[in-house]
Amino acid sequence: MRSSLSRGATIAAAYLAVRAVGVLIWWALTAINDRVNPAPWDGDWYLRIAELGYAGAGEGMTDADGVASPHGAMAFFPGYPLLVRAAAHLVGGHYLALGIAVSTLAGIAGAYGIARLTRQLGGGRRAELVAVVLTAAAPMSVVYSMPYPESLLVALVAWTLVALLEQRWWLAAACTVAAGFTSPMAGPLIPVVMAAGFVHLYRSRARMAGAATAVMVAPLGMLGYLLWVKTTSGVPGGYFEITERGWGNTVDFGAVTLEWVVRAFTERRDAFVVLTAAAIVAAVVATLFTRMPWPVWLYTAGTVALIVAHSGLVQDRVRLLLSAFPLLIIAAIRLARGRPRTVVLAVAGICLAGLWFGAYSVAVWPYGI
């Protein structure tokens, strides 16, 4: 018991320490560039939804083209802002502070899930710690300390994957519904949970109720929100038309992404563009050549495919790649096999690079993330 508590405290402390370093780098770059806004871009939307609801959140706000849209807030899923709103009702306080607190607490929960998933994928205690540290310092992990839903989504996905590998179907069902209510990036998770449930039902007669429940309820969080947007907004295409109009999001099977990557490597571009293109290519290659249990691999492949296949803003792709965190877990398991000094130096270098990238994207890069 004492050992488990100690290990849990170590995981939380490691996550918070890395995020603290990331925040310090972020603050340093914002001070150098005289650009301080702790809730830029999407963060503004989420906080306004939390405070004003969907009806009032869009007033005075514009989409990616600078155009006011009465339904623009509906492009942002409600799971995260509802948590912030609930926190405001329970403890009061400033919405920005509450948003950061919710993100931080969700990040800690995600760290525990990542450590547990690392064990399920064959890693030891050192690998668990390395996986948590790499995830906390991943490129664009700066949003884990901002009013963004990524830390909540990662936590829900991590615990869903743990539940699938451990065949804890009720937990898988609950986390999948919540993830689908939190972000469209939960899309690849839903068919994975349903497929795993079907496979279990086919192979085993035991614990059928839980698996059957997971199959049936997994899509309900996302489908419920999409149906609400369709009926409430009156827009013919619902959520999909709103995001296409305001943010150019549609499925183009990778045409925009491919053009971005080719131009990034062949024309003069700044660091953010080149590193974003490199991250996309690295994620695709790593997914193709990384071995994992099939539910984890299928989720990761679906996530990377979704990121590559949709059009719209390319500069947020590294942020979306945070959802492909199983790739970092596999990297952590392999890194942890080295000599302790080598592991420390390699992890420190990787972390500093990732934390700098996130800080740069918010404090220096002039566009949305």
PDB file of N, CA, C and O in Angstrom, residues 185-223:
ATOM      1  N   MET A 185     -11.823  14.693 -31.537  1.00  0.00           N
ATOM      2  CA  MET A 185     -10.684  13.800 -31.651  1.00  0.00           C
ATOM      3  C   MET A 185     -10.918  12.475 -30.939  1.00  0.00           C
ATOM      4  O   MET A 185     -10.103  11.560 -31.032  1.00  0.00           O
ATOM      5  N   ALA A 186     -12.039  12.348 -30.242  1.00  0.00           N
ATOM      6  CA  ALA A 186     -12.422  11.053 -29.673  1.00  0.00           C
ATOM      7  C   ALA A 186     -13.042  10.148 -30.726  1.00  0.00           C
ATOM      8  O   ALA A 186     -13.313   8.973 -30.438  1.00  0.00           O
ATOM      9  N   GLY A 187     -13.250  10.680 -31.923  1.00  0.00           N
ATOM     10  CA  GLY A 187     -13.877   9.894 -32.985  1.00  0.00           C
ATOM     11  C   GLY A 187     -13.231   8.542 -33.217  1.00  0.00           C
ATOM     12  O   GLY A 187     -13.927   7.517 -33.296  1.00  0.00           O
ATOM     13  N   PRO A 188     -11.902   8.458 -33.342  1.00  0.00           N
ATOM     14  CA  PRO A 188     -11.273   7.148 -33.572  1.00  0.00           C
ATOM     15  C   PRO A 188     -11.416   6.173 -32.413  1.00  0.00           C
ATOM     16  O   PRO A 188     -11.305   4.965 -32.604  1.00  0.00           O
ATOM     17  N   LEU A 189     -11.657   6.682 -31.209  1.00  0.00           N
ATOM     18  CA  LEU A 189     -11.768   5.802 -30.042  1.00  0.00           C
ATOM     19  C   LEU A 189     -13.059   4.996 -30.069  1.00  0.00           C
ATOM     20  O   LEU A 189     -13.081   3.832 -29.638  1.00  0.00           O
ATOM     21  N   ILE A 190     -14.121   5.596 -30.562  1.00  0.00           N
ATOM     22  CA  ILE A 190     -15.439   4.967 -30.489  1.00  0.00           C
ATOM     23  C   ILE A 190     -15.494   3.646 -31.255  1.00  0.00           C
ATOM     24  O   ILE A 190     -15.908   2.622 -30.689  1.00  0.00           O
ATOM     25  N   PRO A 191     -15.092   3.586 -32.540  1.00  0.00           N
ATOM     26  CA  PRO A 191     -15.133   2.293 -33.227  1.00  0.00           C
ATOM     27  C   PRO A 191     -14.180   1.269 -32.632  1.00  0.00           C
ATOM     28  O   PRO A 191     -14.445   0.054 -32.724  1.00  0.00           O
ATOM     29  N   VAL A 192     -13.085   1.714 -32.017  1.00  0.00           N
ATOM     30  CA  VAL A 192     -12.163   0.773 -31.376  1.00  0.00           C
ATOM     31  C   VAL A 192     -12.839   0.090 -30.196  1.00  0.00           C
ATOM     32  O   VAL A 192     -12.741  -1.137 -30.028  1.00  0.00           O
ATOM     33  N   VAL A 193     -13.530   0.868 -29.365  1.00  0.00           N
ATOM     34  CA  VAL A 193     -14.235   0.293 -28.222  1.00  0.00           C
ATOM     35  C   VAL A 193     -15.330  -0.653 -28.706  1.00  0.00           C
ATOM     36  O   VAL A 193     -15.503  -1.764 -28.152  1.00  0.00           O
ATOM     37  N   MET A 194     -16.052  -0.258 -29.727  1.00  0.00           N
ATOM     38  CA  MET A 194     -17.108  -1.122 -30.248  1.00  0.00           C
ATOM     39  C   MET A 194     -16.529  -2.411 -30.832  1.00  0.00           C
ATOM     40  O   MET A 194     -17.056  -3.508 -30.590  1.00  0.00           O
ATOM     41  N   ALA A 195     -15.427  -2.293 -31.573  1.00  0.00           N
ATOM     42  CA  ALA A 195     -14.793  -3.481 -32.149  1.00  0.00           C
ATOM     43  C   ALA A 195     -14.278  -4.417 -31.064  1.00  0.00           C
ATOM     44  O   ALA A 195     -14.447  -5.646 -31.145  1.00  0.00           O
ATOM     45  N   ALA A 196     -13.646  -3.841 -30.030  1.00  0.00           N
ATOM     46  CA  ALA A 196     -13.139  -4.674 -28.936  1.00  0.00           C
ATOM     47  C   ALA A 196     -14.281  -5.381 -28.217  1.00  0.00           C
ATOM     48  O   ALA A 196     -14.159  -6.552 -27.826  1.00  0.00           O
ATOM     49  N   GLY A 197     -15.388  -4.671 -28.044  1.00  0.00           N
ATOM     50  CA  GLY A 197     -16.548  -5.304 -27.422  1.00  0.00           C
ATOM     51  C   GLY A 197     -17.103  -6.434 -28.263  1.00  0.00           C
ATOM     52  O   GLY A 197     -17.439  -7.508 -27.736  1.00  0.00           O
ATOM     53  N   PHE A 198     -17.216  -6.236 -29.561  1.00  0.00           N
ATOM     54  CA  PHE A 198     -17.696  -7.294 -30.454  1.00  0.00           C
ATOM     55  C   PHE A 198     -16.774  -8.507 -30.427  1.00  0.00           C
ATOM     56  O   PHE A 198     -17.234  -9.657 -30.404  1.00  0.00           O
ATOM     57  N   VAL A 199     -15.461  -8.261 -30.449  1.00  0.00           N
ATOM     58  CA  VAL A 199     -14.499  -9.362 -30.400  1.00  0.00           C
ATOM     59  C   VAL A 199     -14.653 -10.153 -29.111  1.00  0.00           C
ATOM     60  O   VAL A 199     -14.628 -11.391 -29.104  1.00  0.00           O
ATOM     61  N   HIS A 200     -14.817  -9.441 -28.002  1.00  0.00           N
ATOM     62  CA  HIS A 200     -14.991 -10.125 -26.719  1.00  0.00           C
ATOM     63  C   HIS A 200     -16.279 -10.938 -26.709  1.00  0.00           C
ATOM     64  O   HIS A 200     -16.297 -12.083 -26.223  1.00  0.00           O
ATOM     65  N   LEU A 201     -17.357 -10.372 -27.226  1.00  0.00           N
ATOM     66  CA  LEU A 201     -18.623 -11.097 -27.273  1.00  0.00           C
ATOM     67  C   LEU A 201     -18.524 -12.350 -28.149  1.00  0.00           C
ATOM     68  O   LEU A 201     -19.142 -13.373 -27.861  1.00  0.00           O
ATOM     69  N   TYR A 202     -17.746 -12.257 -29.212  1.00  0.00           N
ATOM     70  CA  TYR A 202     -17.578 -13.401 -30.116  1.00  0.00           C
ATOM     71  C   TYR A 202     -16.746 -14.504 -29.472  1.00  0.00           C
ATOM     72  O   TYR A 202     -17.035 -15.696 -29.637  1.00  0.00           O
ATOM     73  N   ARG A 203     -15.707 -14.103 -28.722  1.00  0.00           N
ATOM     74  CA  ARG A 203     -14.766 -15.081 -28.190  1.00  0.00           C
ATOM     75  C   ARG A 203     -15.156 -15.645 -26.832  1.00  0.00           C
ATOM     76  O   ARG A 203     -14.709 -16.728 -26.467  1.00  0.00           O
ATOM     77  N   SER A 204     -15.935 -14.912 -26.076  1.00  0.00           N
ATOM     78  CA  SER A 204     -16.180 -15.321 -24.693  1.00  0.00           C
ATOM     79  C   SER A 204     -17.643 -15.145 -24.330  1.00  0.00           C
ATOM     80  O   SER A 204     -18.300 -14.210 -24.773  1.00  0.00           O
ATOM     81  N   ARG A 205     -18.113 -16.032 -23.490  1.00  0.00           N
ATOM     82  CA  ARG A 205     -19.476 -15.921 -22.964  1.00  0.00           C
ATOM     83  C   ARG A 205     -19.505 -15.255 -21.599  1.00  0.00           C
ATOM     84  O   ARG A 205     -20.582 -15.036 -21.038  1.00  0.00           O
ATOM     85  N   ALA A 206     -18.334 -14.964 -21.048  1.00  0.00           N
ATOM     86  CA  ALA A 206     -18.252 -14.351 -19.723  1.00  0.00           C
ATOM     87  C   ALA A 206     -18.292 -12.831 -19.852  1.00  0.00           C
ATOM     88  O   ALA A 206     -17.829 -12.262 -20.832  1.00  0.00           O
ATOM     89  N   ARG A 207     -18.836 -12.182 -18.836  1.00  0.00           N
ATOM     90  CA  ARG A 207     -18.881 -10.719 -18.753  1.00  0.00           C
ATOM     91  C   ARG A 207     -19.474 -10.107 -20.024  1.00  0.00           C
ATOM     92  O   ARG A 207     -18.990  -9.102 -20.533  1.00  0.00           O
ATOM     93  N   MET A 208     -20.530 -10.721 -20.529  1.00  0.00           N
ATOM     94  CA  MET A 208     -21.132 -10.249 -21.773  1.00  0.00           C
ATOM     95  C   MET A 208     -21.883  -8.943 -21.592  1.00  0.00           C
ATOM     96  O   MET A 208     -21.924  -8.111 -22.497  1.00  0.00           O
ATOM     97  N   ALA A 209     -22.482  -8.747 -20.402  1.00  0.00           N
ATOM     98  CA  ALA A 209     -23.288  -7.535 -20.198  1.00  0.00           C
ATOM     99  C   ALA A 209     -22.440  -6.283 -20.334  1.00  0.00           C
ATOM    100  O   ALA A 209     -22.847  -5.307 -20.979  1.00  0.00           O
ATOM    101  N   GLY A 210     -21.251  -6.297 -19.726  1.00  0.00           N
ATOM    102  CA  GLY A 210     -20.392  -5.120 -19.802  1.00  0.00           C
ATOM    103  C   GLY A 210     -19.932  -4.832 -21.207  1.00  0.00           C
ATOM    104  O   GLY A 210     -19.947  -3.684 -21.666  1.00  0.00           O
ATOM    105  N   ALA A 211     -19.506  -5.874 -21.923  1.00  0.00           N
ATOM    106  CA  ALA A 211     -19.042  -5.684 -23.294  1.00  0.00           C
ATOM    107  C   ALA A 211     -20.172  -5.202 -24.190  1.00  0.00           C
ATOM    108  O   ALA A 211     -19.983  -4.316 -25.037  1.00  0.00           O
ATOM    109  N   ALA A 212     -21.361  -5.790 -24.013  1.00  0.00           N
ATOM    110  CA  ALA A 212     -22.507  -5.370 -24.823  1.00  0.00           C
ATOM    111  C   ALA A 212     -22.869  -3.914 -24.535  1.00  0.00           C
ATOM    112  O   ALA A 212     -23.198  -3.149 -25.450  1.00  0.00           O
ATOM    113  N   THR A 213     -22.791  -3.526 -23.272  1.00  0.00           N
ATOM    114  CA  THR A 213     -23.074  -2.132 -22.908  1.00  0.00           C
ATOM    115  C   THR A 213     -22.072  -1.185 -23.563  1.00  0.00           C
ATOM    116  O   THR A 213     -22.445  -0.129 -24.079  1.00  0.00           O
ATOM    117  N   ALA A 214     -20.795  -1.573 -23.525  1.00  0.00           N
ATOM    118  CA  ALA A 214     -19.766  -0.729 -24.139  1.00  0.00           C
ATOM    119  C   ALA A 214     -20.034  -0.542 -25.627  1.00  0.00           C
ATOM    120  O   ALA A 214     -19.883   0.564 -26.162  1.00  0.00           O
ATOM    121  N   VAL A 215     -20.417  -1.612 -26.301  1.00  0.00           N
ATOM    122  CA  VAL A 215     -20.704  -1.530 -27.731  1.00  0.00           C
ATOM    123  C   VAL A 215     -21.859  -0.569 -27.999  1.00  0.00           C
ATOM    124  O   VAL A 215     -21.817   0.252 -28.923  1.00  0.00           O
ATOM    125  N   MET A 216     -22.880  -0.638 -27.173  1.00  0.00           N
ATOM    126  CA  MET A 216     -24.087   0.149 -27.429  1.00  0.00           C
ATOM    127  C   MET A 216     -23.950   1.618 -27.044  1.00  0.00           C
ATOM    128  O   MET A 216     -24.464   2.493 -27.746  1.00  0.00           O
ATOM    129  N   VAL A 217     -23.256   1.895 -25.935  1.00  0.00           N
ATOM    130  CA  VAL A 217     -23.254   3.275 -25.447  1.00  0.00           C
ATOM    131  C   VAL A 217     -22.046   4.074 -25.901  1.00  0.00           C
ATOM    132  O   VAL A 217     -22.051   5.307 -25.784  1.00  0.00           O
ATOM    133  N   ALA A 218     -21.000   3.415 -26.421  1.00  0.00           N
ATOM    134  CA  ALA A 218     -19.770   4.133 -26.798  1.00  0.00           C
ATOM    135  C   ALA A 218     -20.021   5.351 -27.683  1.00  0.00           C
ATOM    136  O   ALA A 218     -19.388   6.404 -27.481  1.00  0.00           O
ATOM    137  N   PRO A 219     -20.917   5.273 -28.676  1.00  0.00           N
ATOM    138  CA  PRO A 219     -21.091   6.450 -29.558  1.00  0.00           C
ATOM    139  C   PRO A 219     -21.982   7.541 -28.975  1.00  0.00           C
ATOM    140  O   PRO A 219     -22.093   8.610 -29.589  1.00  0.00           O
ATOM    141  N   LEU A 220     -22.628   7.299 -27.845  1.00  0.00           N
ATOM    142  CA  LEU A 220     -23.712   8.180 -27.424  1.00  0.00           C
ATOM    143  C   LEU A 220     -23.249   9.590 -27.060  1.00  0.00           C
ATOM    144  O   LEU A 220     -23.980  10.561 -27.294  1.00  0.00           O
ATOM    145  N   GLY A 221     -22.055   9.730 -26.470  1.00  0.00           N
ATOM    146  CA  GLY A 221     -21.593  11.068 -26.106  1.00  0.00           C
ATOM    147  C   GLY A 221     -21.436  11.965 -27.310  1.00  0.00           C
ATOM    148  O   GLY A 221     -21.966  13.086 -27.348  1.00  0.00           O
ATOM    149  N   MET A 222     -20.726  11.479 -28.319  1.00  0.00           N
ATOM    150  CA  MET A 222     -20.504  12.283 -29.515  1.00  0.00           C
ATOM    151  C   MET A 222     -21.782  12.447 -30.322  1.00  0.00           C
ATOM    152  O   MET A 222     -22.118  13.560 -30.766  1.00  0.00           O
ATOM    153  N   LEU A 223     -22.519  11.368 -30.519  1.00  0.00           N
ATOM    154  CA  LEU A 223     -23.745  11.458 -31.307  1.00  0.00           C
ATOM    155  C   LEU A 223     -24.767  12.372 -30.637  1.00  0.00           C
ATOM    156  O   LEU A 223     -25.479  13.117 -31.311  1.00  0.00           O
TER     157      LEU A 223
END
